[in-house]
GROMACS .gro file of C-alpha atoms in nm:
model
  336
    1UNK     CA    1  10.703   7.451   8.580
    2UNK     CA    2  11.014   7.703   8.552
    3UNK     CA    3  11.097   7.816   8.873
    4UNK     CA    4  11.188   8.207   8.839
    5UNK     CA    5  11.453   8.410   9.020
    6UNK     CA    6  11.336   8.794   9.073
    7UNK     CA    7  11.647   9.027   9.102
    8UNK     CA    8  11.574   9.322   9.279
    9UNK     CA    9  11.909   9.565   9.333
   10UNK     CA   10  11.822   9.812   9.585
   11UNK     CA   11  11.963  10.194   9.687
   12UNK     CA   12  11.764  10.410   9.950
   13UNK     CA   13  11.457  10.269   9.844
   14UNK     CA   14  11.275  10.081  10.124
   15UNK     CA   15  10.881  10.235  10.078
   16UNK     CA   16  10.939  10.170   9.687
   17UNK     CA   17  11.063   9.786   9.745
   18UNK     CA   18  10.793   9.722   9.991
   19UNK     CA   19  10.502   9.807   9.716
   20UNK     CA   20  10.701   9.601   9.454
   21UNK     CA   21  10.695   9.277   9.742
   22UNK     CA   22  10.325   9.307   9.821
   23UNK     CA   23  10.275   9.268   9.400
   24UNK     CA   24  10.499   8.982   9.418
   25UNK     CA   25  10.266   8.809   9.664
   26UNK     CA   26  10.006   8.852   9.485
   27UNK     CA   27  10.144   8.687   9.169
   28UNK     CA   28   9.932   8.391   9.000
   29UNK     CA   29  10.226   8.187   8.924
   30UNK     CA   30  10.412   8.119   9.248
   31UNK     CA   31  10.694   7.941   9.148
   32UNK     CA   32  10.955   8.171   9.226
   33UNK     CA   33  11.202   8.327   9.479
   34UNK     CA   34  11.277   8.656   9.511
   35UNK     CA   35  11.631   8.798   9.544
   36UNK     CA   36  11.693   9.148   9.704
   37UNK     CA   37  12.046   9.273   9.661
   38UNK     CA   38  12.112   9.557   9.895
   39UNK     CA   39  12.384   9.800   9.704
   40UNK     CA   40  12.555   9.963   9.994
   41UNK     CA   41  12.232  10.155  10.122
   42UNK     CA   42  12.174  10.380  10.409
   43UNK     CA   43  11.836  10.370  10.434
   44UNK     CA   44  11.838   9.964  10.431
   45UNK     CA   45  11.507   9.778  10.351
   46UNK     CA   46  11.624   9.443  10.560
   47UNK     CA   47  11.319   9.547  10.811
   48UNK     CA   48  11.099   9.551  10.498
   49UNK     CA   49  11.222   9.253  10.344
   50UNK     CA   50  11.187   8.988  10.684
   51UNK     CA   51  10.803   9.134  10.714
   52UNK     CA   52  10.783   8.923  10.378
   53UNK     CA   53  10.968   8.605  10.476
   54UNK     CA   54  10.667   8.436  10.589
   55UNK     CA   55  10.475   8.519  10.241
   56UNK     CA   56  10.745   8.493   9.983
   57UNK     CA   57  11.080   8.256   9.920
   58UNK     CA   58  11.272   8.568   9.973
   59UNK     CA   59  11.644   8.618  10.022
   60UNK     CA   60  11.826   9.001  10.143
   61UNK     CA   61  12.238   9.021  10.066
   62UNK     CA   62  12.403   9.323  10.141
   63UNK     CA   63  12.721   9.448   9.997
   64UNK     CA   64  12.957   9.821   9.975
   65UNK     CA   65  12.792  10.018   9.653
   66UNK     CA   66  12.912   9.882   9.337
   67UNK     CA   67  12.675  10.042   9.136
   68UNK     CA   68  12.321   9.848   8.922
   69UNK     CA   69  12.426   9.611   8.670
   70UNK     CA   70  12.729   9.458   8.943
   71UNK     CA   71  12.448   9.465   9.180
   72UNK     CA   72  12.242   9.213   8.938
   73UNK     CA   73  12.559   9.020   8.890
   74UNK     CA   74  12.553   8.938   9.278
   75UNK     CA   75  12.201   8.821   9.227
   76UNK     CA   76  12.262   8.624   8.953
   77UNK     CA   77  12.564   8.417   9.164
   78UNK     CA   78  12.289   8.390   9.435
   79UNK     CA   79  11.989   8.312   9.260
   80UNK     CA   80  11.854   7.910   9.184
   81UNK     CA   81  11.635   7.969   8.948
   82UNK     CA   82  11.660   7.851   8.591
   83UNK     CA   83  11.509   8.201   8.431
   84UNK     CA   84  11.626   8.552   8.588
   85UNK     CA   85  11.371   8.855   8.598
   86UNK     CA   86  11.537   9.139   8.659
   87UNK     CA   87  11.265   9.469   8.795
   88UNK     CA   88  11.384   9.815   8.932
   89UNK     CA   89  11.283   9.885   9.243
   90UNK     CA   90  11.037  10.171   9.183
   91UNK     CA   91  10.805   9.894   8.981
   92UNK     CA   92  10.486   9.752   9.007
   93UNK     CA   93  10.359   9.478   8.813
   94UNK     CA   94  10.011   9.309   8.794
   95UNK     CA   95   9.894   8.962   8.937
   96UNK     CA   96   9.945   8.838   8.632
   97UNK     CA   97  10.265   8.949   8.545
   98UNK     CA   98  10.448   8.576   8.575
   99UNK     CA   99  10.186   8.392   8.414
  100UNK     CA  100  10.184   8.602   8.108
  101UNK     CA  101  10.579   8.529   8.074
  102UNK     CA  102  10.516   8.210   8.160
  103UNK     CA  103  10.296   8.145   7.847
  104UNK     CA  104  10.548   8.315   7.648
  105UNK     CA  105  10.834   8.122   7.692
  106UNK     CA  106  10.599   7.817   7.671
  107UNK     CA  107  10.481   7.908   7.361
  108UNK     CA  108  10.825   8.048   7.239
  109UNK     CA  109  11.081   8.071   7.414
  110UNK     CA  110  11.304   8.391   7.425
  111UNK     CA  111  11.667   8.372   7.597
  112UNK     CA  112  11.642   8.700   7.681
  113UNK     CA  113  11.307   8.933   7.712
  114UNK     CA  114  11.159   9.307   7.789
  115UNK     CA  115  10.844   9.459   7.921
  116UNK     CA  116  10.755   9.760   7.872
  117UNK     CA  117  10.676  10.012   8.131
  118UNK     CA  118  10.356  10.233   8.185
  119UNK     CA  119  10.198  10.468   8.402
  120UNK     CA  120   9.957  10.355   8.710
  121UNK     CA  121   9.634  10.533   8.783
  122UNK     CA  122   9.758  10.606   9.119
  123UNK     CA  123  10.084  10.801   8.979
  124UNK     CA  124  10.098  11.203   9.030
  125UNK     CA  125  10.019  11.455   8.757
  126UNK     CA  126  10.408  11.454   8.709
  127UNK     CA  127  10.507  11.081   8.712
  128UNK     CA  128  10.225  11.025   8.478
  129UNK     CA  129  10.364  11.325   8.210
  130UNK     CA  130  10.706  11.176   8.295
  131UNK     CA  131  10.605  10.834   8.177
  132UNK     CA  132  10.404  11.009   7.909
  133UNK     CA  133  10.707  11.159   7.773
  134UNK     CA  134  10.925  10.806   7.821
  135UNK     CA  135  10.734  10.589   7.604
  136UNK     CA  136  10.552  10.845   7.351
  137UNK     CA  137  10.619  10.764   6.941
  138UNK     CA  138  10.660  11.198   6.941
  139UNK     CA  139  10.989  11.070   7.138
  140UNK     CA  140  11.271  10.843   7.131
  141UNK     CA  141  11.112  10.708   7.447
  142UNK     CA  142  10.870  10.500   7.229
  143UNK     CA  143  11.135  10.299   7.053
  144UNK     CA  144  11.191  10.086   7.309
  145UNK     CA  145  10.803   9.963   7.357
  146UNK     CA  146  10.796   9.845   7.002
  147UNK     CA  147  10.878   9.519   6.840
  148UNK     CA  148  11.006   9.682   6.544
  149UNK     CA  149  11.304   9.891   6.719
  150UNK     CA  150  11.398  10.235   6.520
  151UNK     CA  151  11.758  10.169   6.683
  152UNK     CA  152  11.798   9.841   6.566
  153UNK     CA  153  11.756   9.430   6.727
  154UNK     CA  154  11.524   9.521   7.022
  155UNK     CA  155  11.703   9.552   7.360
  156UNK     CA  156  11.576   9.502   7.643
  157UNK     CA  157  11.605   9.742   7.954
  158UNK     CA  158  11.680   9.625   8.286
  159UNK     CA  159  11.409   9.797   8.439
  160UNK     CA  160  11.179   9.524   8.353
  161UNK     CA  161  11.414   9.230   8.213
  162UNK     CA  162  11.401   8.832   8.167
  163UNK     CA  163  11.731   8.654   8.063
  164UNK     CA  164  11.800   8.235   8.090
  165UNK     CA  165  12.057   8.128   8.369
  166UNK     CA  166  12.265   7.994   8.055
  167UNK     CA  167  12.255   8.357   7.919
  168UNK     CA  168  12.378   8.499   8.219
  169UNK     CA  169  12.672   8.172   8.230
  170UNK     CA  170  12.782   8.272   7.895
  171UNK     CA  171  12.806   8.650   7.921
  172UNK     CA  172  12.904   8.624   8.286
  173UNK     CA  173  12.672   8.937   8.332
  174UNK     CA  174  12.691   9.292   8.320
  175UNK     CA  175  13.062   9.456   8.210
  176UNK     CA  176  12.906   9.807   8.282
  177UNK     CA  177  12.754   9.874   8.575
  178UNK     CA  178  12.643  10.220   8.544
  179UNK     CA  179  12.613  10.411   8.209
  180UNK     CA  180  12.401  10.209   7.969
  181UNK     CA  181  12.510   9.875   8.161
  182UNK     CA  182  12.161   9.690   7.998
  183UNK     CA  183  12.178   9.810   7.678
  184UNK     CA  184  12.558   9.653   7.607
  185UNK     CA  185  12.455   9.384   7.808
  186UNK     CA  186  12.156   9.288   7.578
  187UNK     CA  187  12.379   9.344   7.238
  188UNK     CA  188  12.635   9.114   7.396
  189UNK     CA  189  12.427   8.842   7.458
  190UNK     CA  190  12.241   8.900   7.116
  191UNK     CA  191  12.611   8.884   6.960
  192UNK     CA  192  12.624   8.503   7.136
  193UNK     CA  193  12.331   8.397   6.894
  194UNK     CA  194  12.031   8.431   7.232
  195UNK     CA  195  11.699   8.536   7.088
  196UNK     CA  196  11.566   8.825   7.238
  197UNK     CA  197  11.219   8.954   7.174
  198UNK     CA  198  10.957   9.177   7.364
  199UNK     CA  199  10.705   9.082   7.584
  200UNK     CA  200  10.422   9.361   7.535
  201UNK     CA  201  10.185   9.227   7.785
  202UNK     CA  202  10.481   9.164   8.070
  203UNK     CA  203  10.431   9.563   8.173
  204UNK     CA  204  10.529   9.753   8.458
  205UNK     CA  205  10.417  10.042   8.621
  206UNK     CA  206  10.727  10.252   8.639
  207UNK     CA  207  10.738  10.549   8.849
  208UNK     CA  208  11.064  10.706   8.758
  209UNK     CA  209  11.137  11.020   8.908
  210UNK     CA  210  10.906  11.259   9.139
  211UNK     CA  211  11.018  11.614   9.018
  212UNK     CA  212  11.152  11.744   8.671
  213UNK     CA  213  11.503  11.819   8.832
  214UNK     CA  214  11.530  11.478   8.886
  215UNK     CA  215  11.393  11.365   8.542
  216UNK     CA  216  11.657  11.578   8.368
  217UNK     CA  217  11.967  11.471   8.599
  218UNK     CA  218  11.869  11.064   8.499
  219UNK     CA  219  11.760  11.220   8.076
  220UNK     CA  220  12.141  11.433   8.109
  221UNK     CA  221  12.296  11.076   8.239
  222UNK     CA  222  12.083  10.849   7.943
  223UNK     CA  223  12.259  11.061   7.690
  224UNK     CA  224  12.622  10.996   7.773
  225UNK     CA  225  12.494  10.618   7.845
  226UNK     CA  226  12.387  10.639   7.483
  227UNK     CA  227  12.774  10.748   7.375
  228UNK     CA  228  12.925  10.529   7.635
  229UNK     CA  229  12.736  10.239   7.459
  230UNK     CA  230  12.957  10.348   7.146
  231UNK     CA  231  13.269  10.340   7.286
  232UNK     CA  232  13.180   9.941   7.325
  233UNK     CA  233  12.988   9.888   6.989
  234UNK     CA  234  13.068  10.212   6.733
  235UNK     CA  235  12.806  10.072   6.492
  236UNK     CA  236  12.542  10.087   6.778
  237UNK     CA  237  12.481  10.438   6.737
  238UNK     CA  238  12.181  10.486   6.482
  239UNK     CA  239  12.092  10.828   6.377
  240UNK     CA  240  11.741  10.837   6.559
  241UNK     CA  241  12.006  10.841   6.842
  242UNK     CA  242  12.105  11.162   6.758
  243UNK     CA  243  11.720  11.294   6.758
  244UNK     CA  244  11.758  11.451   7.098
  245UNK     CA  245  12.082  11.640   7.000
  246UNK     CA  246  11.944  11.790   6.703
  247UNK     CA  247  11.629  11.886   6.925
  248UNK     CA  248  11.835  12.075   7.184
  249UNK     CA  249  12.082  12.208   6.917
  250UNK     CA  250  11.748  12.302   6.718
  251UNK     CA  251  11.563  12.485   7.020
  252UNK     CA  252  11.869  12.696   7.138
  253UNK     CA  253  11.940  12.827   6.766
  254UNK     CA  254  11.592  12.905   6.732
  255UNK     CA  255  11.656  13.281   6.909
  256UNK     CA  256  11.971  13.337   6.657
  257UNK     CA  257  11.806  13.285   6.315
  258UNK     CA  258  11.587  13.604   6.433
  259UNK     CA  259  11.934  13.817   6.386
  260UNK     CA  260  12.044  13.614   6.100
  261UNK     CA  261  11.762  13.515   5.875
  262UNK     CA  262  11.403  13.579   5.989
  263UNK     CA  263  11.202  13.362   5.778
  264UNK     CA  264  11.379  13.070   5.952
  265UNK     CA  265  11.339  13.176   6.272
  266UNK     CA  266  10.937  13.230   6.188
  267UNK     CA  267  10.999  12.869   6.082
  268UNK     CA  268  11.118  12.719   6.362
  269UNK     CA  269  10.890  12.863   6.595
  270UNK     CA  270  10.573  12.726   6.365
  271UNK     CA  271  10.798  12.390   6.374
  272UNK     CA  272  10.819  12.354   6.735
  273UNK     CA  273  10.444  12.511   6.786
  274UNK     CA  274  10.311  12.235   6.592
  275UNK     CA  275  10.528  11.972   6.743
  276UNK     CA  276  10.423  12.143   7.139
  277UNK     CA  277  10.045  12.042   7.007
  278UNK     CA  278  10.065  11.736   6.887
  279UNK     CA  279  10.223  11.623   7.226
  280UNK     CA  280   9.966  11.823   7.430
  281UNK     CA  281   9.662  11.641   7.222
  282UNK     CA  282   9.853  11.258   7.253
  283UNK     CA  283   9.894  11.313   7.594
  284UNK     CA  284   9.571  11.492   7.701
  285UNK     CA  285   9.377  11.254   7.499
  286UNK     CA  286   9.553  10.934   7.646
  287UNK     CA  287   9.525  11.059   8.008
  288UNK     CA  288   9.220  11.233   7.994
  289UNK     CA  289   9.379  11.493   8.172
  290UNK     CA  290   9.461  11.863   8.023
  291UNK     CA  291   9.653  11.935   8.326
  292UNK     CA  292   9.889  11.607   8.246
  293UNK     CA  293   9.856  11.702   7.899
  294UNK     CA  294  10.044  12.072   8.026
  295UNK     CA  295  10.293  11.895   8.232
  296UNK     CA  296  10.402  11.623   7.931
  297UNK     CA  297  10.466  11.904   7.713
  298UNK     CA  298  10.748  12.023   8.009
  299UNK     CA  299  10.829  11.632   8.048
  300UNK     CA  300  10.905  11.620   7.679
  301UNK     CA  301  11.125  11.890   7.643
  302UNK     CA  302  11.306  11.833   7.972
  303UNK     CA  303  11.358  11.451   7.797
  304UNK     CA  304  11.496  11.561   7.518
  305UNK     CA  305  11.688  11.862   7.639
  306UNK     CA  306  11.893  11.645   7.959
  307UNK     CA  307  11.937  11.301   7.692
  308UNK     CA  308  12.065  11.587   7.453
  309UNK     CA  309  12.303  11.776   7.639
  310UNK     CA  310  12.423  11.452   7.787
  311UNK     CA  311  12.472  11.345   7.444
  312UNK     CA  312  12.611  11.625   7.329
  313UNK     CA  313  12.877  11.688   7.622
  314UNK     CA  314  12.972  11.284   7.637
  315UNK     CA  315  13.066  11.286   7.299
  316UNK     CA  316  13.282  11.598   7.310
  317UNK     CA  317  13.470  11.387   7.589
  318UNK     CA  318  13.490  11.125   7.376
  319UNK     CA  319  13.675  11.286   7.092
  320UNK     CA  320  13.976  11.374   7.304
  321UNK     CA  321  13.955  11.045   7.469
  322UNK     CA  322  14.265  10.802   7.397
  323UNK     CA  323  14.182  10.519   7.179
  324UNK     CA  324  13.994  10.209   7.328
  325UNK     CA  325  13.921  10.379   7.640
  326UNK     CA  326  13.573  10.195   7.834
  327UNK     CA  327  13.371  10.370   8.094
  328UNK     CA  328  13.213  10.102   8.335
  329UNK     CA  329  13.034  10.334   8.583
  330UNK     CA  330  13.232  10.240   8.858
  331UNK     CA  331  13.348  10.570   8.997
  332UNK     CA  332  13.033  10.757   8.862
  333UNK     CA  333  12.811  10.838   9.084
  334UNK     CA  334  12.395  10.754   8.923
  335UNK     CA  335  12.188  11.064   8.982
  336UNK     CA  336  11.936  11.040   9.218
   0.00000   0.00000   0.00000
C-alpha cells in the first residue's frame, strides 16, 4: 500500500478546512496523513484541526504568509509520504476519492496527476453558475477537464493535484508562489521527463468564490497568471490563451461598429446573442435549473471579462518590462 501525504495550505479558512477533514475521514483508503500548513492566518483553524487528531494522522505547522505554492513547499519538507496530494481548502471530495487514485497509479502509474473539479448539489445558485462557467467547453474553463488539452501537455492544477515525493526532490517544488505557481510547476516537472496525465474520476467539489466580485478579482488575477507563465516559458502561450482577450476586446467594440459600420455591429450582437444561448441551454439543461442557467450566463462573461482584462493589462506590463524579469508572487497580494 502507498501511504499518501494530503497537503492542505490554509488562509482564513477554518469552516472550509473543517468540511474538507470530515471527507478525509471518511475516505475508503486510509493509508494516509494529512498535512495542514497554516500560511500566516488570522482566523487560524488549529482549534479545528486538534478536534480531528483523534480520527485522522493529522499534523498543523504554522508559518508568516508566504503565499500558496511556498506554502505546499513547507508541506512537502514535512510530509512522509511517498505520493503528495495536494487539495485547496474550499474542496470536497468523495469517500472514494483515494481509492480511485489508488487504482490508477496501480494500474499506471502517473508522476504527476489532476482531478478535475465540479459542482456539489449543496452549492448556491451562484457557486454552481460559477463552476458552470469554470469547466464549460463554451469556455476556456473546460480545457483543463480534458485529456486532450487545447493548450497543450495537460497540466495539472493545484487545486486538486497528485505529484511523487521524487517529483517534488527533483524540482524542489514550486518557484512561483502566487501567479500561475501550478501551472509552471507542472511544465517544469513535465520538462524532467515525469508523466503526467488526468485522473477524471479523482473529482472535487470546488466551491470557488461566493459572489461575482470575488469571481472576477481571482478571473482578473488568472489572466496575468496566464502572462506571468510566459515570462518563464514564451512558447507556453497558445492562442486559445488569448480567447478571453479577444472576447473582452470583442464585447467593448461591439457599441463602436454602430458609428462606424452598422452591418458589423448588427453582427456582433447576433454573434454574442447566439453565443448568450447556447450557454443558457448547456447550463440550464445540465443543472436543471433556469435560474442557474441566468446566473452562468453572468458567470461566463464575468470569466472571460476579469481573465481578459488581466490578460490584457499583464501583458502591457510586460512589454516595458526589462528583459528576463520573473514575477514569483511574493509581494502580491492573492485576491480574496
Amino acid at each position: 500500500m502507498r501511504k499518501y501525504s494530503i497537503i492542505i495550505p490554509v488562509y482564513n479558512r477554518p469552516d472550509e478546512v473543517e468540511e474538507l477533514l470530515q471527507c478525509l475521514v471518511k475516505q475508503t483508503y486510509s493509508f494516509f496523513e494529512v498535512v495542514i500548513i497554516e500560511d500566516g492566518s488570522i482566523n487560524k483553524c488549529e482549534e479545528v484541526v486538534n478536534t480531528f487528531k483523534d480520527s485522522l494522522d493529522i499534523h498543523y505547522y504554522y508559518q508568516e504568509n508566504t503565499g500558496q505554492g511556498f506554502a505546499r513547499n513547507t508541506g512537502f519538507s514535512k510530509a512522509r509520504g511517498e505520493y503528495f496530494i495536494i487539495l485547496d481548502s474550499d474542496a470536497l471530495i468523495e469517500n472514494d476519492y483515494l481509492s480511485i487514485v489508488e487504482e490508477q497509479l496501480n494500474t499506471e502509474f502517473l508522476d504527476l496527476y489532476g482531478g478535475p473539479d465540479r459542482d456539489h448539489p449543496n452549492f448556491t445558485p451562484i457557486q454552481k453558475a460559477i463552476s458552470y462557467s469554470m469547466t464549460s467547453v463554451f469556455t476556456t474553463g473546460g480545457i483543463r477537464g480534458s485529456k486532450k488539452n487545447l493548450g497543450g501537455t495537460f497540466h495539472p492544477r493545484s487545486f486538486n493535484m497528485g505529484l511523487s515525493r521524487e517529483v517534488y526532490e527533483k524540482t524542489k517544488g514550486f518557484i512561483i508562489t502566487r501567479m500561475g505557481e501550478d501551472i509552471e510547476f507542472s511544465i517544469r516537472a513535465i520538462s524532467l521527463g515525469f508523466k503526467s496525465g488526468l485522473i477524471p474520476e479523482a473529482f472535487i467539489y470546488h466551491k470557488r468564490r461566493t459572489s461575482f466580485v470575488q469571481f472576477y478579482r481571482q478571473l482578473r488575477f488568472f489572466g496575468k497568471a496566464r502572462i506571468n507563465i510566459s515570462r518563464y516559458f514564451p512558447k507556453e502561450l497558445k492562442l486559445v490563451h488569448t480567447f478571453p482577450m479577444i472576447f473582452t476586446l470583442g464585447c467593448f467594440s461591439i457599441p463602436i461598429w454602430y458609428f462606424i459600420f452598422t452591418p458589423f455591429f448588427y453582427l456582433g450582437i447576433a454573434i454574442l446573442g447566439i453565443y448568450v444561448l447556447l450557454n443558457f441551454l448547456d447550463a440550464t439543461i445540465k443543472n436543471k435549473s433556469i435560474e442557474v442557467g441566468l446566473l452562468s450566463i453572468v458567470a461566463v462573461f464575468v470569466q472571460l471579462i476579469g481573465y481578459g482584462i488581466g490578460f490584457i493589462t499583464e501583458g502591457w506590463k510586460k512589454l516595458f518590462e526589462e528583459k528576463g524579469f520573473k514575477q514569483t508572487g511574493e509581494k502580491i497580494e492573492y485576491p480574496s
